[in-house]
GROMACS .gro file of C-alpha atoms in nm:
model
  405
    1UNK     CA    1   0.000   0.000   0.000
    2UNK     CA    2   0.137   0.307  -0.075
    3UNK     CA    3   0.210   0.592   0.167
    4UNK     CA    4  -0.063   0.871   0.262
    5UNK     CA    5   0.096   1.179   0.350
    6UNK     CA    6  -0.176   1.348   0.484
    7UNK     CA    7  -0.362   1.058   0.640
    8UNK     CA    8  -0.025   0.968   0.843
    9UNK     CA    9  -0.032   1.365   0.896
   10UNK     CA   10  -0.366   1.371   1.050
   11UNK     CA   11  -0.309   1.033   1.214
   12UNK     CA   12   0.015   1.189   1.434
   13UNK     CA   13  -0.152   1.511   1.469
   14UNK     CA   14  -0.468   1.337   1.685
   15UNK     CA   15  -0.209   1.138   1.866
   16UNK     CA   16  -0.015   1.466   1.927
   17UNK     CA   17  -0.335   1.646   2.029
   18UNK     CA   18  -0.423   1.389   2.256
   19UNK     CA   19  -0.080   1.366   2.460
   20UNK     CA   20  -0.094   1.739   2.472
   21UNK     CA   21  -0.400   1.745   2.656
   22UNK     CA   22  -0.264   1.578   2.916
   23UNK     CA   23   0.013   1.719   2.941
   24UNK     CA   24  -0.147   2.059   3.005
   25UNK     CA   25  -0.423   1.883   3.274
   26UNK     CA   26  -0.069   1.743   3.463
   27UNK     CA   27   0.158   2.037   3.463
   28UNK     CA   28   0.006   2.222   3.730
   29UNK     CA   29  -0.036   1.975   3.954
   30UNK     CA   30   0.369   1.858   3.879
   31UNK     CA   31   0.476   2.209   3.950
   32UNK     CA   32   0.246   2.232   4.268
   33UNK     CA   33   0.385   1.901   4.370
   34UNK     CA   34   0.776   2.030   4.287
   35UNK     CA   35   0.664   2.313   4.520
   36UNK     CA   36   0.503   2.151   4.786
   37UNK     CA   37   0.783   1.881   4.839
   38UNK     CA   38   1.091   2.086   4.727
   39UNK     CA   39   1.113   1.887   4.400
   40UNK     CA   40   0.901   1.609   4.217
   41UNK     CA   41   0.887   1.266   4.292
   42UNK     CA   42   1.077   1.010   4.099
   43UNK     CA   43   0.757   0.840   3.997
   44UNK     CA   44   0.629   1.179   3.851
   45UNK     CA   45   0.981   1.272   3.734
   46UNK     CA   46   0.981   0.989   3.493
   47UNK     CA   47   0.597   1.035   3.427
   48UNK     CA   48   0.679   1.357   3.302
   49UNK     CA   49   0.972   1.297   3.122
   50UNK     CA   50   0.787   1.057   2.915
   51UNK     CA   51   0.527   1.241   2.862
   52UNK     CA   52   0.760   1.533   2.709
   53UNK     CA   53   0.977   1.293   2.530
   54UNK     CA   54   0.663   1.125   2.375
   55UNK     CA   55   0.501   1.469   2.251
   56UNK     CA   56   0.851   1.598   2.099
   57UNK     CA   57   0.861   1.292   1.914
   58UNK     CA   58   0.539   1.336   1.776
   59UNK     CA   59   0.601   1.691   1.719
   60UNK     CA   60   0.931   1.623   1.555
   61UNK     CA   61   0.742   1.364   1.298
   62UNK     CA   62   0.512   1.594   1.214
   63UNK     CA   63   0.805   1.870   1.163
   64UNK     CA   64   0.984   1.629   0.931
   65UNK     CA   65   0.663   1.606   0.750
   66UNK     CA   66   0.572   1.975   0.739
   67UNK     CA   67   0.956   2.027   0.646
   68UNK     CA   68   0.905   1.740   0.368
   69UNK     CA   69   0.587   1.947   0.250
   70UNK     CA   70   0.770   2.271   0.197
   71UNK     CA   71   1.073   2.111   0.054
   72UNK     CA   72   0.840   2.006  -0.250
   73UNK     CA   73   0.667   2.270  -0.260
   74UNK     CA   74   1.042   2.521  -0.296
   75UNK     CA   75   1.183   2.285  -0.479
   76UNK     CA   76   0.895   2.280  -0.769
   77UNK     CA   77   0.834   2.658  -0.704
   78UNK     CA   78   1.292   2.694  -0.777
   79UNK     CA   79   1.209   2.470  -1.075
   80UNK     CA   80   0.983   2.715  -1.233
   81UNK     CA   81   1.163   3.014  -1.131
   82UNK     CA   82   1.532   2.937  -1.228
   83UNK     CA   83   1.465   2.579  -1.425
   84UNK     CA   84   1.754   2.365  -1.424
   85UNK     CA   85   2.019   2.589  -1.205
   86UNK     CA   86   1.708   2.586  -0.904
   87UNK     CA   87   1.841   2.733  -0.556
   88UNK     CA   88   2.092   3.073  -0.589
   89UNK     CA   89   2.314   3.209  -0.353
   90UNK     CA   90   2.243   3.572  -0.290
   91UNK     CA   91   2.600   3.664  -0.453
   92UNK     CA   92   2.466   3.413  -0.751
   93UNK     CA   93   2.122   3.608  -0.783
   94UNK     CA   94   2.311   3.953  -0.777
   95UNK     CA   95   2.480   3.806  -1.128
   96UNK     CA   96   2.215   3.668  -1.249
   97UNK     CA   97   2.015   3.950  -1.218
   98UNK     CA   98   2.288   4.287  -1.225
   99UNK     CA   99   2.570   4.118  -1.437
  100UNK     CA  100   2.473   4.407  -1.728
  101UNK     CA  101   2.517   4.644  -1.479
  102UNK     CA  102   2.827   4.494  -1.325
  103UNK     CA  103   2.973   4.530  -1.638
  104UNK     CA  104   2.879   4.859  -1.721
  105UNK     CA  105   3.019   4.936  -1.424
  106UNK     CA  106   3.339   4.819  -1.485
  107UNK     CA  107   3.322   4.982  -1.859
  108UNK     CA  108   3.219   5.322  -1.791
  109UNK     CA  109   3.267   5.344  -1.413
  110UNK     CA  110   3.033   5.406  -1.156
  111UNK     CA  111   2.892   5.759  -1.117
  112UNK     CA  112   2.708   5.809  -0.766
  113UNK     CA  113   2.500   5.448  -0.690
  114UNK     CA  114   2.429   5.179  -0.862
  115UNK     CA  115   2.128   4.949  -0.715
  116UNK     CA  116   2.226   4.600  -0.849
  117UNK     CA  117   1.912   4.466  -0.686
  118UNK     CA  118   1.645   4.327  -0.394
  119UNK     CA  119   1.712   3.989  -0.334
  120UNK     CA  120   1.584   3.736  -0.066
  121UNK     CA  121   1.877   3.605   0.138
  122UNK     CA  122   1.690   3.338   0.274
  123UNK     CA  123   1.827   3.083   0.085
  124UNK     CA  124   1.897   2.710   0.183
  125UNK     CA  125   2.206   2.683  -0.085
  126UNK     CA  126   2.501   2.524   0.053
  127UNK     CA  127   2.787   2.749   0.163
  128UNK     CA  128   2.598   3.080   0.009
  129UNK     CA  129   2.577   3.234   0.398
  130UNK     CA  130   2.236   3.292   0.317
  131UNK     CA  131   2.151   3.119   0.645
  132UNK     CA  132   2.423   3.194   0.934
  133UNK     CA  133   2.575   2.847   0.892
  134UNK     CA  134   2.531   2.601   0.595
  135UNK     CA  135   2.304   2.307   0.575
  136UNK     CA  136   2.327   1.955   0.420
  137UNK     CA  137   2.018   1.818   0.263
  138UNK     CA  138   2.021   1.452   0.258
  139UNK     CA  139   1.905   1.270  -0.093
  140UNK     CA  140   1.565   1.167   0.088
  141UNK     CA  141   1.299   1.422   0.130
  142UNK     CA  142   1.114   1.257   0.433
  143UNK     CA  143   1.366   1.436   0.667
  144UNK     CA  144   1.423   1.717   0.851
  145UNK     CA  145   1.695   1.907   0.701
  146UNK     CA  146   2.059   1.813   0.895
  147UNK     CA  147   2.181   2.153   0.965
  148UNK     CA  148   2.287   2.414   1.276
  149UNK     CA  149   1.945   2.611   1.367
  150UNK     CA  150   1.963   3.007   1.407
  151UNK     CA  151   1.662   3.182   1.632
  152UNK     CA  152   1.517   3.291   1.300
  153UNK     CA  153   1.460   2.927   1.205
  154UNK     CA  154   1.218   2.919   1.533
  155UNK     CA  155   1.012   3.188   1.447
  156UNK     CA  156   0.695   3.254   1.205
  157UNK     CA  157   0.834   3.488   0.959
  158UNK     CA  158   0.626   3.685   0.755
  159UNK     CA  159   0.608   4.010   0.534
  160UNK     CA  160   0.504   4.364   0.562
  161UNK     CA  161   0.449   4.661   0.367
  162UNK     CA  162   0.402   4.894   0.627
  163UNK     CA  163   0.696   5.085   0.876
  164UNK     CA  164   0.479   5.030   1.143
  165UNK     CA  165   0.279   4.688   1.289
  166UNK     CA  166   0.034   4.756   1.516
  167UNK     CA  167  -0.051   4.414   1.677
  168UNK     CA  168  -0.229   4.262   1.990
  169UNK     CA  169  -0.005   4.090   2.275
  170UNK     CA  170  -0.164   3.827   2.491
  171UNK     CA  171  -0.093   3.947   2.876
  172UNK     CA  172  -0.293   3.691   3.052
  173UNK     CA  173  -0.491   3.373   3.042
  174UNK     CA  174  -0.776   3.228   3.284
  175UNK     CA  175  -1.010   2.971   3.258
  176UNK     CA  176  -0.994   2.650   3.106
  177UNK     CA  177  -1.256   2.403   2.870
  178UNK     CA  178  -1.430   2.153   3.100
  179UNK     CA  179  -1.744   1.904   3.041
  180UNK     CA  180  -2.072   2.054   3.036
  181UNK     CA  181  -2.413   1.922   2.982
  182UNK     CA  182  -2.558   2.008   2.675
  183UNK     CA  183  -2.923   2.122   2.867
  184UNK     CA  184  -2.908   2.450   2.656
  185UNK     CA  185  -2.909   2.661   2.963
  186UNK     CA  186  -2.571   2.575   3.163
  187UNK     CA  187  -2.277   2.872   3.080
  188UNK     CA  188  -2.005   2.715   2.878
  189UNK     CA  189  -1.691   2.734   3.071
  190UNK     CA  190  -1.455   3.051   2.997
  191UNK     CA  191  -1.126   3.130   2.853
  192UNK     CA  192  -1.060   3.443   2.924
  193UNK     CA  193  -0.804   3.570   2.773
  194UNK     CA  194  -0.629   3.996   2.821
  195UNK     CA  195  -0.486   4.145   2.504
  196UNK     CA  196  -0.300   4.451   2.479
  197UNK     CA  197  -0.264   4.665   2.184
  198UNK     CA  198   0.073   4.691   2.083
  199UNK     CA  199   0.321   4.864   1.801
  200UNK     CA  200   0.671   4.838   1.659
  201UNK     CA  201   0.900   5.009   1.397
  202UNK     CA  202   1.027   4.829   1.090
  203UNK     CA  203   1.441   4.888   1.147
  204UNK     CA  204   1.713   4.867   0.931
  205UNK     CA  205   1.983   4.651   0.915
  206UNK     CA  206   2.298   4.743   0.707
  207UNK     CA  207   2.658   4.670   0.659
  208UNK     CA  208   2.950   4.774   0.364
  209UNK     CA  209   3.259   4.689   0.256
  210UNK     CA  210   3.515   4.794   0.024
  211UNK     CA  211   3.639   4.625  -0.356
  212UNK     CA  212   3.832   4.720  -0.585
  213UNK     CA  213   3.746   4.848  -0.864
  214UNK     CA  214   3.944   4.554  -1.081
  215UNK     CA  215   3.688   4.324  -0.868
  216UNK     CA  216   3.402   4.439  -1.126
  217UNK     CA  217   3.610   4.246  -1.376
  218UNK     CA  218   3.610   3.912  -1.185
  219UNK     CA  219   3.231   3.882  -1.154
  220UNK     CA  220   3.329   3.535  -0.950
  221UNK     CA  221   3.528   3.714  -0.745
  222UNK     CA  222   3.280   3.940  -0.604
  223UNK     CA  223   2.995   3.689  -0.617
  224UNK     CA  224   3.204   3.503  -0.317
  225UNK     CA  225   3.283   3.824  -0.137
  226UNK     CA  226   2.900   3.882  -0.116
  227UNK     CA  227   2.812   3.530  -0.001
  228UNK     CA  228   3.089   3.488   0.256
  229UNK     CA  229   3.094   3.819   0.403
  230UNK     CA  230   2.827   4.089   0.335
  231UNK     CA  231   2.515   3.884   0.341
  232UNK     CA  232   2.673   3.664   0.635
  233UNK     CA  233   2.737   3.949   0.832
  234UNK     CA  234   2.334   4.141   0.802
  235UNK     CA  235   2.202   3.816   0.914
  236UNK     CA  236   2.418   3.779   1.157
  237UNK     CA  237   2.322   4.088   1.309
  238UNK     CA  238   1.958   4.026   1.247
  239UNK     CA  239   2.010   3.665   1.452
  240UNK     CA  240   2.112   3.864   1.756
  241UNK     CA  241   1.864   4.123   1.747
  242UNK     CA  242   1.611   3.873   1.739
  243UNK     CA  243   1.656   3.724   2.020
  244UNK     CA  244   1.815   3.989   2.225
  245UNK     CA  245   1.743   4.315   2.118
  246UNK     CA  246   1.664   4.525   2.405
  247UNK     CA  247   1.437   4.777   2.238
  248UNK     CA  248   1.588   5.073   2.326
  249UNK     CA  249   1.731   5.342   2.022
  250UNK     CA  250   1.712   5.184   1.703
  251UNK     CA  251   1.726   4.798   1.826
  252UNK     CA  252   1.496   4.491   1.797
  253UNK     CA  253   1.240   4.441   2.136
  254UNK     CA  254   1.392   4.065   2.086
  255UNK     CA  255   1.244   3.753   2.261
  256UNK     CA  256   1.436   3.767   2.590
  257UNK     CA  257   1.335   4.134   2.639
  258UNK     CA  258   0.968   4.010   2.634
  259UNK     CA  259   0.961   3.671   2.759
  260UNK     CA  260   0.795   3.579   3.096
  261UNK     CA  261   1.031   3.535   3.368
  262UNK     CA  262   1.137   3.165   3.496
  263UNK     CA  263   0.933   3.176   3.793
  264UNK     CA  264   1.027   2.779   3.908
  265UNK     CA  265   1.307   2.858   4.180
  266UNK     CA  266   1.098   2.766   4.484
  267UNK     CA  267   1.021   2.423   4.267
  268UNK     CA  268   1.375   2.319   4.180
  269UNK     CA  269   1.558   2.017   4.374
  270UNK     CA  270   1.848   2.072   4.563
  271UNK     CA  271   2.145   2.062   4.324
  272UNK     CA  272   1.893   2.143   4.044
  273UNK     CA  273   2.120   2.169   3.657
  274UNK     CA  274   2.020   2.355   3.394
  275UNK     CA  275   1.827   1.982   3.273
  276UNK     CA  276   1.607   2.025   3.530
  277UNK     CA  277   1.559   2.409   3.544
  278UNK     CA  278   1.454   2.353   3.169
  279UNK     CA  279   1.248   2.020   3.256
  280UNK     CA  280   1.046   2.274   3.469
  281UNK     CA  281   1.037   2.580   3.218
  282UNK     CA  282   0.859   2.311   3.022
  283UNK     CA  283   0.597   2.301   3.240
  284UNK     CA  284   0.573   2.658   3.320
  285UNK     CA  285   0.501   2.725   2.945
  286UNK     CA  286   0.272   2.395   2.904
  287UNK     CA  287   0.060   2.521   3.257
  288UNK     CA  288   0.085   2.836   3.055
  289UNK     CA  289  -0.136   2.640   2.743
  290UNK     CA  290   0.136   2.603   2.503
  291UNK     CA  291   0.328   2.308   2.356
  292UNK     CA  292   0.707   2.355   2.407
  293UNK     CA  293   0.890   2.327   2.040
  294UNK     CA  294   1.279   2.456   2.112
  295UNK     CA  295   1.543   2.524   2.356
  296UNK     CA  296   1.754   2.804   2.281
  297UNK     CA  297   2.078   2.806   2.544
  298UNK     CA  298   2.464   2.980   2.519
  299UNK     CA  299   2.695   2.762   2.342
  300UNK     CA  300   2.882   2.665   2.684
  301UNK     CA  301   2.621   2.594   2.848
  302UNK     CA  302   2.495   2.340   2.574
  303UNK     CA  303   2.832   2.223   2.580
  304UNK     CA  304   2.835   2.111   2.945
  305UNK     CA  305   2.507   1.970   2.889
  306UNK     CA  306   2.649   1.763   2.592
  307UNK     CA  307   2.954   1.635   2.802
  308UNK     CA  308   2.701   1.513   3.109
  309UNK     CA  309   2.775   1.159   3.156
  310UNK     CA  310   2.607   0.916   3.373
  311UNK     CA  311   2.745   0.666   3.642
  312UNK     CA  312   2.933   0.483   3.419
  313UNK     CA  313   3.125   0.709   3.261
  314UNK     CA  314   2.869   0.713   2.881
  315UNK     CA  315   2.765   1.046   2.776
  316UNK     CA  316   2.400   1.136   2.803
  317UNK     CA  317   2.393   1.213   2.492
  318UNK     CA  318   2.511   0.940   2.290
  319UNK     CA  319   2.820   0.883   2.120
  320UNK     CA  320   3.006   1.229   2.103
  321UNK     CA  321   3.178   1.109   1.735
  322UNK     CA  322   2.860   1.041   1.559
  323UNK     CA  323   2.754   1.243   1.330
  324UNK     CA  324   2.409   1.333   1.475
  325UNK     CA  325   2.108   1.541   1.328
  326UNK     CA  326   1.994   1.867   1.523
  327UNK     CA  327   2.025   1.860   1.874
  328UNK     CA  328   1.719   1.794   2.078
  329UNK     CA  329   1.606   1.770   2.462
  330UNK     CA  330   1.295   1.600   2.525
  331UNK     CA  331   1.196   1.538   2.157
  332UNK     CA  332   1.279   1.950   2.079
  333UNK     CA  333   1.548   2.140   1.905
  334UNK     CA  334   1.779   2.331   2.033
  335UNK     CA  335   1.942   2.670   1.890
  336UNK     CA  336   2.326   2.708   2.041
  337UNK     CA  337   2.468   3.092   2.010
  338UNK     CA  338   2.687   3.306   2.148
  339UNK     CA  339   2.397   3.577   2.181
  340UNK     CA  340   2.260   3.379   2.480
  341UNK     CA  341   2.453   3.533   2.787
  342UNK     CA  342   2.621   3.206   2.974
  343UNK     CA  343   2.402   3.022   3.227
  344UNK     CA  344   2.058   3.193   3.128
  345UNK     CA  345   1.806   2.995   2.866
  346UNK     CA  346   1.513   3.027   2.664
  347UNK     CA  347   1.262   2.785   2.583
  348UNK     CA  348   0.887   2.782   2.450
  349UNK     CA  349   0.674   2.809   2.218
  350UNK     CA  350   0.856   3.013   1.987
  351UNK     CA  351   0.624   2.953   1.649
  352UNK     CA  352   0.354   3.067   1.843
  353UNK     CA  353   0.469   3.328   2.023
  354UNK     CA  354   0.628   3.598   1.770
  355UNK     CA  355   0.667   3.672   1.408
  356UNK     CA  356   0.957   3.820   1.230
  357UNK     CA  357   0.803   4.055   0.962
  358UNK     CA  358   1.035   4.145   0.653
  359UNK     CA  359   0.945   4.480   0.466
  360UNK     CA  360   1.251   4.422   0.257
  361UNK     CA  361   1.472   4.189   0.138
  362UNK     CA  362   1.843   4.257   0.119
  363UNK     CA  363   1.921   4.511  -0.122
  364UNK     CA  364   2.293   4.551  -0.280
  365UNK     CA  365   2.389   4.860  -0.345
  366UNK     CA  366   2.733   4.991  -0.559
  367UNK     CA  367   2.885   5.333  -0.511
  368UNK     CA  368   3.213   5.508  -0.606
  369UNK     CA  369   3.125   5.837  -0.406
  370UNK     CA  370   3.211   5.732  -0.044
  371UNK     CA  371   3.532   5.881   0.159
  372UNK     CA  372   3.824   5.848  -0.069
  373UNK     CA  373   3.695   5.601  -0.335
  374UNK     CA  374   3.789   5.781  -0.611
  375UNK     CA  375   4.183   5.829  -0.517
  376UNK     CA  376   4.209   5.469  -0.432
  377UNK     CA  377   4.050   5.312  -0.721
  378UNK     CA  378   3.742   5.179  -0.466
  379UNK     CA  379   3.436   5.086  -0.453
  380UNK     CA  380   3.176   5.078  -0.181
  381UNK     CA  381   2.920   4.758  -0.178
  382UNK     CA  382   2.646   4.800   0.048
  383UNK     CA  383   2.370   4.583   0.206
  384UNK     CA  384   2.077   4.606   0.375
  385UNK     CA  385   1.757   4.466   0.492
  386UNK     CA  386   1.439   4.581   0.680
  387UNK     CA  387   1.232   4.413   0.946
  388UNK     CA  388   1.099   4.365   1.293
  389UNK     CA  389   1.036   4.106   1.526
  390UNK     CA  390   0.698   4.133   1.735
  391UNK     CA  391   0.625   3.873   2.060
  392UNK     CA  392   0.274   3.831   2.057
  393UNK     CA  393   0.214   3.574   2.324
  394UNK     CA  394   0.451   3.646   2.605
  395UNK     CA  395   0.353   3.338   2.844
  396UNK     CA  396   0.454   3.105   2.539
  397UNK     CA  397   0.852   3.208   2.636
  398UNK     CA  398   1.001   3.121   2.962
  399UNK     CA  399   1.327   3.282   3.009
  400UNK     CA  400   1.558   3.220   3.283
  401UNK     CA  401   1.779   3.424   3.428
  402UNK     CA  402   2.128   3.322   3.596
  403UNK     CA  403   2.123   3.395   3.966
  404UNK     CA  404   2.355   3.707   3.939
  405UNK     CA  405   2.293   3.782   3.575
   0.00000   0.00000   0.00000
């Protein structure tokens, strides 16, 4: 019999439905129990982490298949768009689309700027530096792609054409469904929920760097300097400001800035690790309503988790010189960077919670008419992008702070 797609879909997604359920009916009474005893039981320990590991399997099956979905779907989209070459590079597009004007350029010269294009440098190609790190996509489409995650990979990302969203942030939720009889006069039960209404300002992110002006010759040439260092260097700005912008002057209001506080301390057991602190910012955000989908910690700190072994010596983790596919704790991913300060974490909902919104693609701009250009046979080659992350359901982030921090 061959395989239904969507029938296996709907299949996990019932299963996944149903395990969340109870997950949200038992994480109240865990984290009342981790405060009432100074920690949870081993009995509901291992209840728990079963019930976490078994919905982040489910969720990462129906990932793979959502993934698998949107693979087709790009890959039949690139086929129609570019035909045989499919998936550019950003420095690839900027040929493909400004090589006329490259060479122009490098005819006549270049009098004030020259806009060589918008591009989208989202791309998936290997070592363009369209994403922060490359990826490796295996032969076999049923699979998650094998590749290091960046926050913007959490998120819902969407487009704009406005400088200004105006949105509605969830502050609050009471109430829950229950069984009623259907007697046509009893009040359904409530969930109440507290919106506020919110705004933020599209910002720009930009960066430059200097060719020669021989470089226009060796199209190549500058195709690689605009994959490995202008377009890596805008998104990696745009990664950080993400998830740590701190709203103030012209930066992001990132995730940490608005996530709801770890609020687990009087819970933890003595000699609690950053396992169980996240164990119980699981629960926080599934008491909270939501399902848990990544883990976003400071490369250290993943680190040390990585090199936990148990009592005899194995790592926790498996063998450390596999080759492994994206990190996960309790069936979810994890995100590794730098921009987490060490010993604080994030973890939640983070699909459901905010949405990046792009008003504009990177642009690549030429110019010979910047600082002293013209007396050292320069050029200027700029890049720049516009967006703005919004966190729309706070309680779906649980960030924790290092005592300290």
């Amino acid at each position: 019999m061959a395989f239904d797609m969507e029938q296996a879909f709907g299949e996990f997604k019932a299963e996944f439905d149903k395990v969340t359920g109870n997950i949200n009916k038992s994480a109240q009474a865990a984290l009342d129990e981790a405060k009432r005893l100074g920690g949870l039981t081993e009995e509901t320990k291992a209840n728990v982490d079963k019930a976490l590991a078994e919905q982040g399997e489910l969720k990462a099956r129906i990932d793979e298949m959502e993934a698998s979905a949107r693979d087709l779907a790009q890959r039949f989209a690139s086929g129609r768009r570019s035909g045989a070459g499919g998936a550019k590079s950003l420095g690839q597009l900027v040929v493909a689309e400004a090589e006329e004007k490259i060479k122009a350029a490098a005819k006549g010269g270049v009098n004030g700027d020259v806009s060589l294009g918008f591009f989208n440098a989202i791309t998936s190609l290997p070592g363009s530096a369209g994403e922060l790190l490359p990826e490796r996509r295996e032969p076999e489409i049923i699979a998650e792609p094998d590749k290091k995650l960046v926050v913007k990979d959490l998120i819902t990302v969407g487009e704009t054409g406005q400088p200004l969203i105006k949105y509605f942030r969830e502050v609050s939720r009471t109430g829950a469904a229950g069984i009623v009889p259907d007697d046509g006069t009893t009040v359904k039960p409530l969930i109440d929920k507290t919106w506020t209404s919110e705004s933020a300002e599209v910002k720009t992110i930009a960066g430059r760097m200097e060719i020669h002006k021989h470089m226009l010759d060796d199209i190549p040439a500058l195709r690689t300097d605009i994959d490995t260092t202008l377009t890596y260097e805008v998104n990696k700005v745009e990664n950080a400001q993400i998830l740590a912008g701190d709203g103030t002057g012209e930066n992001f209001s990132g995730l940490i800035t608005n996530a709801t506080a770890y609020g687990q301390t009087a819970r933890e057991p003595s000699g609690a690790t950053i396992l169980d602190r996240l164990r119980l910012a699981m629960l926080q955000v599934s008491a909270a309503g939501y399902v848990v989908d990544a883990h976003v910690l400071n490369i250290w700190d993943w680190a040390a988790a990585e090199m936990l072994k148990d009592t005899t010596g194995r790592y926790i983790f498996g063998n450390p010189f596999m080759e492994t596919p994206t990190p996960r704790l309790w069936g979810r991913r994890v995100v590794d960077t730098e921009d987490m300060p060490e010993g604080d974490f994030l973890t939640g909902a983070f699909k459901l919670a905010a949405t990046y919104y792009q008003r504009q693609d990177i642009e690549i701009l030429l110019s010979s008419e910047n600082r002293d250009n013209f007396d050292k046979n320069m050029l200027t080659v700029r890049g720049e992008k516009r967006g703005v992350v919004v966190v729309k359901r706070p309680l779906a982030l649980c960030y924790y702070t290092a005592p300290g921090g």
